[in-house]
Short mmCIF file of C-alpha atoms in Angstrom, two decimals:
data_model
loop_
_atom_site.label_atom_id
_atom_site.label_comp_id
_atom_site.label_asym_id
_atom_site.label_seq_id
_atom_site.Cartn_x
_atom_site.Cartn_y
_atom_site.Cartn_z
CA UNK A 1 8.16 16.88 3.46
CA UNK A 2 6.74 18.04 0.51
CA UNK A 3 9.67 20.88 -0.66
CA UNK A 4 8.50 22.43 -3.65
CA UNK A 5 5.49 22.06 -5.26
CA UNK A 6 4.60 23.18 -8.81
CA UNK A 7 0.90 23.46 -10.14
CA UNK A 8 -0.31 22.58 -12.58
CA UNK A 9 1.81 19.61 -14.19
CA UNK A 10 0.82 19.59 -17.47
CA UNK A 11 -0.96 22.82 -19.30
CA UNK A 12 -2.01 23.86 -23.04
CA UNK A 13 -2.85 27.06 -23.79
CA UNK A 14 -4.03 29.19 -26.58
CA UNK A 15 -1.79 32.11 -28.18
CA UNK A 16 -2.67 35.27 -26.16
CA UNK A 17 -4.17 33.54 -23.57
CA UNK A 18 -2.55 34.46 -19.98
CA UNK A 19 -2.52 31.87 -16.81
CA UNK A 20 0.11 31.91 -13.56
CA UNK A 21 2.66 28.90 -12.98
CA UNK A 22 1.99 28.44 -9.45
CA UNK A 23 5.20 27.35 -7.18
CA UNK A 24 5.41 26.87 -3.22
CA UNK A 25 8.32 25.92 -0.78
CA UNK A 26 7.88 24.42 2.67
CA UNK A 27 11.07 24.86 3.46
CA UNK A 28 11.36 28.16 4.70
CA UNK A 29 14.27 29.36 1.60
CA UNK A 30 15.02 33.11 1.22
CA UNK A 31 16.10 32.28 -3.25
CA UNK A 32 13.47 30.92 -5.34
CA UNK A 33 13.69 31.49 -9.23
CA UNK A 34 12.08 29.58 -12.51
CA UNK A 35 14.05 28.09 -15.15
CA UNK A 36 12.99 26.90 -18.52
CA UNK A 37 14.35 23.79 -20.17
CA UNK A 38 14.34 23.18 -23.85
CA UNK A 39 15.87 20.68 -26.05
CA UNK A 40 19.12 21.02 -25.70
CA UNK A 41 19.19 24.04 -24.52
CA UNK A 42 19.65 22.76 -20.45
CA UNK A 43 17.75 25.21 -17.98
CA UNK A 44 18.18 29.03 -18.38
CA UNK A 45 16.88 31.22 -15.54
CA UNK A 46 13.86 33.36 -16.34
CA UNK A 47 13.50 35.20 -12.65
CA UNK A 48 14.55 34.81 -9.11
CA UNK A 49 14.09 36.24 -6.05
CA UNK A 50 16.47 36.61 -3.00
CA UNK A 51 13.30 37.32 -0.92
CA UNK A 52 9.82 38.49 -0.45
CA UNK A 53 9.27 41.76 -1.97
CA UNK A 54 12.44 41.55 -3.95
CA UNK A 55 12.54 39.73 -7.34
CA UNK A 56 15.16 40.06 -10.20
CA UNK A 57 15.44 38.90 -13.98
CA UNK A 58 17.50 36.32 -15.43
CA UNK A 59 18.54 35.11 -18.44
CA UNK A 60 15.34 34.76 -20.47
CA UNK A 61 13.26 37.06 -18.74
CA UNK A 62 10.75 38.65 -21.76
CA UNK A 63 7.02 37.47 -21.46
CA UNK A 64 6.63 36.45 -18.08
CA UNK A 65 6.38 38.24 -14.71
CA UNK A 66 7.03 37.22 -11.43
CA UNK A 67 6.26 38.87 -8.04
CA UNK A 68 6.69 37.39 -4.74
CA UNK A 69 4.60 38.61 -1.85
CA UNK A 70 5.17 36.02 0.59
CA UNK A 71 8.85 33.47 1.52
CA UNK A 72 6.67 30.61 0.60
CA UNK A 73 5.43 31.14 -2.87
CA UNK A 74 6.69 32.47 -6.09
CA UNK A 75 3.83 32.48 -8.91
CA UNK A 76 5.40 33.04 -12.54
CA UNK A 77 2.88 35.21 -15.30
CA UNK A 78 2.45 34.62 -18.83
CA UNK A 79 0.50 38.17 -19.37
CA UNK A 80 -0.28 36.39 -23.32
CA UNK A 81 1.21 33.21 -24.29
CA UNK A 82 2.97 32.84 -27.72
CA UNK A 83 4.18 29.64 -28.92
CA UNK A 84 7.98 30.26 -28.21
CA UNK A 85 6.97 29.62 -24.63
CA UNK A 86 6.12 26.24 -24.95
CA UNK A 87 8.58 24.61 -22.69
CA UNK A 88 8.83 22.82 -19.33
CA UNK A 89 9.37 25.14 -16.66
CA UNK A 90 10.86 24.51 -13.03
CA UNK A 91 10.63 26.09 -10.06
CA UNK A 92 13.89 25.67 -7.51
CA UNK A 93 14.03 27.25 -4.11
CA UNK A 94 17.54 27.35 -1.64
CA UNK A 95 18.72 29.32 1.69
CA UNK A 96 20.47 32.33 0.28
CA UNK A 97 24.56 33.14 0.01
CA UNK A 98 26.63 30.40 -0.95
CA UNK A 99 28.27 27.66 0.01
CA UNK A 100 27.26 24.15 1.77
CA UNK A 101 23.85 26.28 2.45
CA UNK A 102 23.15 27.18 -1.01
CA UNK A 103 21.57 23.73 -2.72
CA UNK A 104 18.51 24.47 -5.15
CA UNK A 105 16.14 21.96 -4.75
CA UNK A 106 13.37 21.73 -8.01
CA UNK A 107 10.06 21.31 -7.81
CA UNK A 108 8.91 18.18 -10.48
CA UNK A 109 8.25 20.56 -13.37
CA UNK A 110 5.23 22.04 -15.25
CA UNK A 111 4.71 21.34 -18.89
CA UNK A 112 3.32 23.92 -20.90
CA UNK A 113 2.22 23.94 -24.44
CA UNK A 114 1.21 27.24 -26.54
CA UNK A 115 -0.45 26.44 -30.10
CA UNK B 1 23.67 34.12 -21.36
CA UNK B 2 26.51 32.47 -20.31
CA UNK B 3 26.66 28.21 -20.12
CA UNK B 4 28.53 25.69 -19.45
CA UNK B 5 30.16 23.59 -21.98
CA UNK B 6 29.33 20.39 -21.55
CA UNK B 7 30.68 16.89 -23.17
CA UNK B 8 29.57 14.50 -24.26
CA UNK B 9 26.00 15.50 -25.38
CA UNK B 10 25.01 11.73 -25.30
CA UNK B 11 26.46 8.72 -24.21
CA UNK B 12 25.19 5.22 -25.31
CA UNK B 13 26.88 2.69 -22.86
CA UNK B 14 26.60 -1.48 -21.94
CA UNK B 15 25.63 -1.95 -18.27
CA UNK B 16 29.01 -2.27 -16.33
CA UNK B 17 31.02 0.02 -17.88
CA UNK B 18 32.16 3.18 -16.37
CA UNK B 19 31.40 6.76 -17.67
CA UNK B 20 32.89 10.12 -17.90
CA UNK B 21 31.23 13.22 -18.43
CA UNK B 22 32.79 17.02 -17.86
CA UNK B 23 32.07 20.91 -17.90
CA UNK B 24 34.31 23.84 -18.92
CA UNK B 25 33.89 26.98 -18.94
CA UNK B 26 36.02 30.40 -19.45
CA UNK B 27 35.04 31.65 -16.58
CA UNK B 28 35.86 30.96 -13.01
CA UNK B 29 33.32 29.23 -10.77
CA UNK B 30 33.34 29.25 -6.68
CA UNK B 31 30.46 26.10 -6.63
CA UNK B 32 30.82 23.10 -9.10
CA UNK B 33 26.94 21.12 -8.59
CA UNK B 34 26.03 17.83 -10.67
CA UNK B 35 22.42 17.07 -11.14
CA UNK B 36 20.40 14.16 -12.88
CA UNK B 37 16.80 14.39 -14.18
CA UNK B 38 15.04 11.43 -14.64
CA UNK B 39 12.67 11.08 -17.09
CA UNK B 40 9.29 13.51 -16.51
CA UNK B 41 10.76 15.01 -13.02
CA UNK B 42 12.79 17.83 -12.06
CA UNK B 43 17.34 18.09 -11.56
CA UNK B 44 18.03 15.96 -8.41
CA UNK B 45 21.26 17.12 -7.07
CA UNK B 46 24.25 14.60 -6.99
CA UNK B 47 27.40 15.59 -5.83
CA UNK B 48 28.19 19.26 -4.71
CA UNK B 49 31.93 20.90 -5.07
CA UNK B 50 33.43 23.60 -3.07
CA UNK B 51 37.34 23.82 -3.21
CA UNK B 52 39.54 24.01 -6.43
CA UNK B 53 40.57 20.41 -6.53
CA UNK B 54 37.94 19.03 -4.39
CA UNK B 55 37.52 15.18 -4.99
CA UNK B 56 34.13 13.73 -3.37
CA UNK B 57 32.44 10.85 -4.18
CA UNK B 58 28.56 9.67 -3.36
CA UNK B 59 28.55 6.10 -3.96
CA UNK B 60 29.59 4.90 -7.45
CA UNK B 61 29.67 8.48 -8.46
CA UNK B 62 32.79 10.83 -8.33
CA UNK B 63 33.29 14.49 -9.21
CA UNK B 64 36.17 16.97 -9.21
CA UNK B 65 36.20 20.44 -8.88
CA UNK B 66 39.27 21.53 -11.44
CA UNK B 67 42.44 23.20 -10.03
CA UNK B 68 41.50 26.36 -12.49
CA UNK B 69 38.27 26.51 -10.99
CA UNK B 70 37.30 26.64 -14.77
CA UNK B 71 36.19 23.00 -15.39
CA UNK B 72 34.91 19.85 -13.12
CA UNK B 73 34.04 16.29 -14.41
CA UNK B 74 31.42 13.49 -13.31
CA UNK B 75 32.76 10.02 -13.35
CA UNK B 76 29.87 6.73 -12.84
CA UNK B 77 31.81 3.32 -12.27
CA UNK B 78 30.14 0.28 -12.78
CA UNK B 79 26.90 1.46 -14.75
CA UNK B 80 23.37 -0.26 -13.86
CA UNK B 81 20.14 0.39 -16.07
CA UNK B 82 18.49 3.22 -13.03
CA UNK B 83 21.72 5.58 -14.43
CA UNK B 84 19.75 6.54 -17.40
CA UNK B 85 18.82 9.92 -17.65
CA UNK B 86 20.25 13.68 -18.51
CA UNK B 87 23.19 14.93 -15.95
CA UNK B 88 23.56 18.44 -15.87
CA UNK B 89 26.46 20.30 -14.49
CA UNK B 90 26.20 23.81 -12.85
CA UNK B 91 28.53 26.46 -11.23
CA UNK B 92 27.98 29.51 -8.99
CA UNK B 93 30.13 33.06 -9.12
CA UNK B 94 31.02 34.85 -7.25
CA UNK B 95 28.70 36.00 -4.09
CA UNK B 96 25.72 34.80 -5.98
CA UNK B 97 23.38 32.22 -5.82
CA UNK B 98 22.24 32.02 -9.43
CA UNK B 99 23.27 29.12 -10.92
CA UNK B 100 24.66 28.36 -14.96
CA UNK B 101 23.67 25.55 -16.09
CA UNK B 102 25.31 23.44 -18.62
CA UNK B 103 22.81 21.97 -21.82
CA UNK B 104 23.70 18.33 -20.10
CA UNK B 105 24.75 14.85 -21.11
CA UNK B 106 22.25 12.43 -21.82
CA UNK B 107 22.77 8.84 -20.71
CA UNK B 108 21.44 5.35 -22.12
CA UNK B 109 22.69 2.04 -20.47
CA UNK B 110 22.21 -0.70 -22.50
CA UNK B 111 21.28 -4.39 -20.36
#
């Protein structure tokens, strides 16, 4: 079972350069969203989505778009990267409602640097 | 944004003891989740809460959802060296499935 996978793991990127956080599920989940995690900052939701075709913003939303075209996968876009965006960012998928249902599971993280 | 206040921030412990950890918050929370991230890797979940005063227990780990539905804690008995790592604590509202995180407690056991 792979659940969900994030590509790539590890990426470093040049200010105004744009590239897509790719993230897939396997495990047929309505909710996927991203989260970036900084030092002591814990995780704070950037997007979600409670389905295909429907997508939402979160916390932290400016600089990055999401869309999500299909259950499975749930790309995140940095249009042009700025150095406030280096971070580690995780994926999470779940069934949707809440409840005993509603567990995110996260993907093992990609780390992204912006100089 | 709204968080979760979570204490202690870290937590520097001998092997064997037993730790406590909690989460409050002003607001009320239907879902009381526990995660731990090991080094490099994403939040595994731990122990999930659904009732106001819900006690459950996954092996040497035990967490309470609080009778206010405002707060919930995280206790480890017995610690062993594989506990290291950052614990997070998380509630849902309302009919939603986003989750607030707290900014977690990091956790060093000493052999």
């Amino acid at each position: 079972n792979a659940g969900v996978t994030q590509t790539p793991k590890f990426q470093v990127l040049k200010t105004g350069q744009s590239m897509t956080l790719q993230c897939a599920q396997d495990m047929n989940h309505e909710y996927m969203s991203w989260y970036r995690q900084d030092p002591g900052m814990g995780l704070r939701l950037i997007h979600y989505s409670v389905g295909a075709g429907i997508t939402d913003q979160g916390e932290v939303p400016n600089g990055y778009n999401v869309s999500r075209s299909t259950t499975e996968d749930f790309p995140l876009r940095l249009l042009s990267a700025a150095p406030s965006q280096t971070s580690v960012y995780f994926c999470a998928s779940s069934y949707s409602g809440t409840g005993a249902k509603n567990i995110q599971y996260f993907g093992a993280g990609t780390r992204l640097s912006v100089l | 944004g709204q968080q979760l206040n979570q204490s202690p921030q870290s937590m520097f412990i001998q092997e064997g003891e037993d730790v406590s950890m909690n989460c409050t918050s002003s607001s009320i929370f239907n879902t009381w989740l526990w995660y731990k991230q090991d080094p490099g890797e994403g939040p595994v979940l731990l122990i999930a809460l659904y009732k106001a005063g819900e006690l459950t227990s996954n092996g040497r780990l035990t967490a309470q959802f609080g009778i206010t539905r405002k707060d919930s804690f995280l206790n480890i008995s017995a610690s062993i060296p594989s506990d290291v790592g950052i614990y997070f604590c998380a509630g849902q509202q309302g009919g939603s499935e986003k989750l607030v995180f707290g900014k977690g407690t990091k956790l060093t056991v000493n052999p």
